[in-house]
Amino acid sequence: TSCGAVVAAEGKLWRCGSRAMVARRLGAAGKPMASLPVEYIEAHGAPTAWATADANASTLFAAPRHGRVVKLRREGGALRPVATLPTPAGVPPDAEWEALAALRGGRVLVGLATPGQGAPGPTTAVAWDVVRSRHLATWSLPVASDVRAWCADAGGRGAALYGVRAPSEGIGPGSNVW
C-alpha cells in the first residue's frame, strides 16, 4: 500500500509519502511540485491556509493569514492566481484565516476566520460557490472560538468540518463537528 499527501509551506507545494521517499532515495527530491511566483508572495504574503478542489491538486485555494482568498491553478511546476474571492461584510476587518476546505467536489469553498490577534469574538465561517464565483453565506461559530486545528472530510455521502480542541478544554460527544 502507498499513502501520500501534499504539504503547503511558504508558497510551495511538496509531495510527501512513500513515492516521495523513493524519489529521495533515487536523488530526485528537493524541489517542490509547484510554487507561487516570488512576486506574488512579496505583494500578498505567503498563504497560511490552503485547500485543493481536486485529487490532482490542479485547482487550489489559498489565503495569507490576513488578506483575500485566491483561486489558483497548477500548471506544471507553477501556481497561477486566477481569481480573488470576494470577502463579505460579515468578516471582521482584521480577521485571520485559520482554514480553508473545498467541499462538494470542489464546488463549494468554506473559509474559517478568527477575529484577529487578541481580539474577542467568535470564529466566522464563509462559504463560496466557486463555480459561479459568488458568496453563499457567512455565519458565526461561537462554540468554535477555542478550536486549535481544523480538518475537512469531503468524501463519501456528505461533507464535514472537524475542529479539535486541546484536551484540557474538554471534549464532549459531537462537540467538535459543525
mmCIF file of C-alpha atoms in Angstrom:
data_model
loop_
_atom_site.group_PDB
_atom_site.id
_atom_site.type_symbol
_atom_site.label_atom_id
_atom_site.label_comp_id
_atom_site.label_asym_id
_atom_site.label_seq_id
_atom_site.Cartn_x
_atom_site.Cartn_y
_atom_site.Cartn_z
ATOM 1 C CA THR A 1 0.000 0.000 0.000
ATOM 2 C CA SER A 2 1.078 3.545 -0.529
ATOM 3 C CA CYS A 3 -0.005 6.745 1.038
ATOM 4 C CA GLY A 4 0.768 10.300 0.280
ATOM 5 C CA ALA A 5 -0.001 13.888 0.985
ATOM 6 C CA VAL A 6 0.670 17.297 -0.421
ATOM 7 C CA VAL A 7 2.073 19.746 2.096
ATOM 8 C CA ALA A 8 1.952 23.509 1.534
ATOM 9 C CA ALA A 9 4.622 25.769 3.037
ATOM 10 C CA GLU A 10 5.954 29.199 2.128
ATOM 11 C CA GLY A 11 4.014 29.356 -1.148
ATOM 12 C CA LYS A 12 5.180 25.926 -2.333
ATOM 13 C CA LEU A 13 3.561 22.505 -2.591
ATOM 14 C CA TRP A 14 5.608 19.477 -1.586
ATOM 15 C CA ARG A 15 4.672 15.835 -2.198
ATOM 16 C CA CYS A 16 5.111 13.556 0.813
ATOM 17 C CA GLY A 17 4.604 9.843 1.234
ATOM 18 C CA SER A 18 6.022 6.553 0.027
ATOM 19 C CA ARG A 19 6.575 7.711 -3.581
ATOM 20 C CA ALA A 20 8.362 10.838 -2.392
ATOM 21 C CA MET A 21 10.586 8.662 -0.189
ATOM 22 C CA VAL A 22 11.556 6.523 -3.192
ATOM 23 C CA ALA A 23 12.317 9.701 -5.176
ATOM 24 C CA ARG A 24 14.560 10.953 -2.350
ATOM 25 C CA ARG A 25 16.451 7.653 -2.342
ATOM 26 C CA LEU A 26 16.961 7.997 -6.091
ATOM 27 C CA GLY A 27 18.222 11.548 -5.658
ATOM 28 C CA ALA A 28 15.185 13.192 -7.299
ATOM 29 C CA ALA A 29 13.883 15.011 -4.246
ATOM 30 C CA GLY A 30 14.488 18.511 -3.055
ATOM 31 C CA LYS A 31 12.237 20.527 -5.301
ATOM 32 C CA PRO A 32 8.579 21.382 -4.791
ATOM 33 C CA MET A 33 5.883 20.068 -7.079
ATOM 34 C CA ALA A 34 4.637 23.663 -7.613
ATOM 35 C CA SER A 35 5.358 27.197 -6.391
ATOM 36 C CA LEU A 36 3.709 30.593 -6.302
ATOM 37 C CA PRO A 37 5.698 33.348 -8.018
ATOM 38 C CA VAL A 38 8.031 35.175 -5.610
ATOM 39 C CA GLU A 39 6.459 38.471 -6.715
ATOM 40 C CA TYR A 40 3.029 37.258 -5.621
ATOM 41 C CA ILE A 41 4.299 36.251 -2.164
ATOM 42 C CA GLU A 42 6.097 39.594 -1.759
ATOM 43 C CA ALA A 43 2.927 41.508 -2.671
ATOM 44 C CA HIS A 44 0.356 39.445 -0.732
ATOM 45 C CA GLY A 45 2.267 37.363 1.809
ATOM 46 C CA ALA A 46 2.753 33.614 1.850
ATOM 47 C CA PRO A 47 -0.511 31.694 2.199
ATOM 48 C CA THR A 48 -1.103 30.016 5.547
ATOM 49 C CA ALA A 49 -4.449 28.368 4.733
ATOM 50 C CA TRP A 50 -4.809 26.065 1.720
ATOM 51 C CA ALA A 51 -7.400 23.764 0.144
ATOM 52 C CA THR A 52 -7.361 21.692 -3.012
ATOM 53 C CA ALA A 53 -10.505 21.256 -5.070
ATOM 54 C CA ASP A 54 -9.428 18.024 -6.757
ATOM 55 C CA ALA A 55 -7.280 14.943 -6.212
ATOM 56 C CA ASN A 56 -4.649 16.143 -8.702
ATOM 57 C CA ALA A 57 -4.155 19.482 -6.918
ATOM 58 C CA SER A 58 -4.754 21.298 -10.191
ATOM 59 C CA THR A 59 -7.216 23.798 -8.679
ATOM 60 C CA LEU A 60 -6.389 25.171 -5.252
ATOM 61 C CA PHE A 61 -7.422 27.950 -2.908
ATOM 62 C CA ALA A 62 -5.083 29.823 -0.608
ATOM 63 C CA ALA A 63 -5.126 32.755 1.795
ATOM 64 C CA PRO A 64 -2.446 34.570 3.759
ATOM 65 C CA ARG A 65 -3.055 34.977 7.480
ATOM 66 C CA HIS A 66 -4.612 38.411 6.702
ATOM 67 C CA GLY A 67 -5.951 39.126 3.245
ATOM 68 C CA ARG A 68 -8.109 37.797 0.475
ATOM 69 C CA VAL A 69 -8.717 34.202 -0.567
ATOM 70 C CA VAL A 70 -7.397 33.453 -4.042
ATOM 71 C CA LYS A 71 -8.161 30.666 -6.516
ATOM 72 C CA LEU A 72 -5.050 29.098 -8.055
ATOM 73 C CA ARG A 73 -4.384 26.797 -10.995
ATOM 74 C CA ARG A 74 -1.388 24.496 -11.015
ATOM 75 C CA GLU A 75 0.295 24.495 -14.403
ATOM 76 C CA GLY A 76 3.297 22.201 -14.308
ATOM 77 C CA GLY A 77 5.533 23.496 -11.527
ATOM 78 C CA ALA A 78 3.812 26.876 -11.283
ATOM 79 C CA LEU A 79 0.836 28.059 -9.233
ATOM 80 C CA ARG A 80 -1.045 30.808 -11.087
ATOM 81 C CA PRO A 81 -3.591 33.081 -9.353
ATOM 82 C CA VAL A 82 -6.763 33.126 -11.487
ATOM 83 C CA ALA A 83 -9.375 34.795 -9.263
ATOM 84 C CA THR A 84 -9.807 36.555 -5.936
ATOM 85 C CA LEU A 85 -12.891 35.619 -3.945
ATOM 86 C CA PRO A 86 -14.971 38.463 -2.508
ATOM 87 C CA THR A 87 -14.635 38.934 1.244
ATOM 88 C CA PRO A 88 -18.148 39.521 2.604
ATOM 89 C CA ALA A 89 -19.015 42.309 5.025
ATOM 90 C CA GLY A 90 -19.585 39.817 7.878
ATOM 91 C CA VAL A 91 -15.867 39.022 8.113
ATOM 92 C CA PRO A 92 -14.043 41.231 10.658
ATOM 93 C CA PRO A 93 -11.505 43.601 9.024
ATOM 94 C CA ASP A 94 -8.543 42.106 10.942
ATOM 95 C CA ALA A 95 -9.723 38.513 10.524
ATOM 96 C CA GLU A 96 -7.123 35.759 10.375
ATOM 97 C CA TRP A 97 -7.803 32.834 8.059
ATOM 98 C CA GLU A 98 -7.453 29.631 10.057
ATOM 99 C CA ALA A 99 -8.553 27.063 7.487
ATOM 100 C CA LEU A 100 -9.972 26.564 4.006
ATOM 101 C CA ALA A 101 -11.890 23.465 2.918
ATOM 102 C CA ALA A 102 -13.105 22.563 -0.562
ATOM 103 C CA LEU A 103 -16.324 20.572 -0.273
ATOM 104 C CA ARG A 104 -18.960 19.106 -2.580
ATOM 105 C CA GLY A 105 -16.497 18.005 -5.229
ATOM 106 C CA GLY A 106 -14.576 21.274 -5.035
ATOM 107 C CA ARG A 107 -17.646 23.358 -5.943
ATOM 108 C CA VAL A 108 -18.002 24.955 -2.505
ATOM 109 C CA LEU A 109 -15.204 26.534 -0.525
ATOM 110 C CA VAL A 110 -15.567 27.171 3.201
ATOM 111 C CA GLY A 111 -13.185 29.521 4.982
ATOM 112 C CA LEU A 112 -12.851 29.803 8.747
ATOM 113 C CA ALA A 113 -11.538 33.048 10.224
ATOM 114 C CA THR A 114 -10.907 34.263 13.754
ATOM 115 C CA PRO A 115 -11.271 37.935 14.757
ATOM 116 C CA GLY A 116 -7.521 38.527 14.841
ATOM 117 C CA GLN A 117 -4.654 38.705 17.304
ATOM 118 C CA GLY A 118 -6.122 39.100 20.788
ATOM 119 C CA ALA A 119 -9.485 40.383 19.547
ATOM 120 C CA PRO A 120 -12.560 38.873 21.194
ATOM 121 C CA GLY A 121 -15.267 37.253 19.166
ATOM 122 C CA PRO A 122 -16.373 34.046 17.533
ATOM 123 C CA THR A 123 -14.944 32.197 14.577
ATOM 124 C CA THR A 124 -16.601 33.253 11.314
ATOM 125 C CA ALA A 125 -17.370 30.754 8.565
ATOM 126 C CA VAL A 126 -17.749 31.882 4.968
ATOM 127 C CA ALA A 127 -18.974 29.742 2.064
ATOM 128 C CA TRP A 128 -18.449 30.498 -1.616
ATOM 129 C CA ASP A 129 -19.802 28.847 -4.747
ATOM 130 C CA VAL A 130 -16.500 28.733 -6.619
ATOM 131 C CA VAL A 131 -18.054 27.612 -9.899
ATOM 132 C CA ARG A 132 -20.091 30.822 -10.079
ATOM 133 C CA SER A 133 -17.548 32.894 -8.078
ATOM 134 C CA ARG A 134 -20.114 34.139 -5.594
ATOM 135 C CA HIS A 135 -20.576 34.347 -1.863
ATOM 136 C CA LEU A 136 -23.139 31.877 -0.477
ATOM 137 C CA ALA A 137 -23.292 32.556 3.253
ATOM 138 C CA THR A 138 -21.484 33.882 6.301
ATOM 139 C CA TRP A 139 -22.227 32.655 9.797
ATOM 140 C CA SER A 140 -20.775 32.811 13.278
ATOM 141 C CA LEU A 141 -19.468 29.762 15.144
ATOM 142 C CA PRO A 142 -19.340 30.960 18.765
ATOM 143 C CA VAL A 143 -18.622 27.458 20.096
ATOM 144 C CA ALA A 144 -15.542 27.232 17.863
ATOM 145 C CA SER A 145 -13.575 30.072 19.429
ATOM 146 C CA ASP A 146 -11.272 27.650 21.275
ATOM 147 C CA VAL A 147 -10.680 25.239 18.391
ATOM 148 C CA ARG A 148 -6.962 24.804 17.747
ATOM 149 C CA ALA A 149 -6.935 22.847 14.461
ATOM 150 C CA TRP A 150 -9.345 22.116 11.615
ATOM 151 C CA CYS A 151 -9.704 19.418 9.002
ATOM 152 C CA ALA A 152 -12.327 18.533 6.405
ATOM 153 C CA ASP A 153 -13.861 15.324 5.146
ATOM 154 C CA ALA A 154 -15.117 15.993 1.646
ATOM 155 C CA GLY A 155 -15.666 12.377 0.661
ATOM 156 C CA GLY A 156 -18.486 9.941 0.967
ATOM 157 C CA ARG A 157 -22.120 10.985 1.062
ATOM 158 C CA GLY A 158 -21.620 14.283 2.807
ATOM 159 C CA ALA A 159 -19.070 16.815 3.826
ATOM 160 C CA ALA A 160 -17.972 17.795 7.301
ATOM 161 C CA LEU A 161 -15.575 20.140 9.038
ATOM 162 C CA TYR A 162 -13.940 18.948 12.221
ATOM 163 C CA GLY A 163 -12.449 21.196 14.864
ATOM 164 C CA VAL A 164 -10.077 19.890 17.509
ATOM 165 C CA ARG A 165 -9.815 21.420 20.959
ATOM 166 C CA ALA A 166 -6.959 20.909 23.362
ATOM 167 C CA PRO A 167 -7.882 18.020 25.715
ATOM 168 C CA SER A 168 -7.720 20.269 28.766
ATOM 169 C CA GLU A 169 -10.594 22.326 27.342
ATOM 170 C CA GLY A 170 -12.979 19.405 27.401
ATOM 171 C CA ILE A 171 -14.384 17.350 24.594
ATOM 172 C CA GLY A 172 -17.930 16.097 24.510
ATOM 173 C CA PRO A 173 -19.692 13.838 22.033
ATOM 174 C CA GLY A 174 -20.228 15.691 18.790
ATOM 175 C CA SER A 175 -18.824 18.935 20.175
ATOM 176 C CA ASN A 176 -16.136 19.223 17.502
ATOM 177 C CA VAL A 177 -18.289 18.822 14.381
ATOM 178 C CA TRP A 178 -20.117 21.636 12.554
#
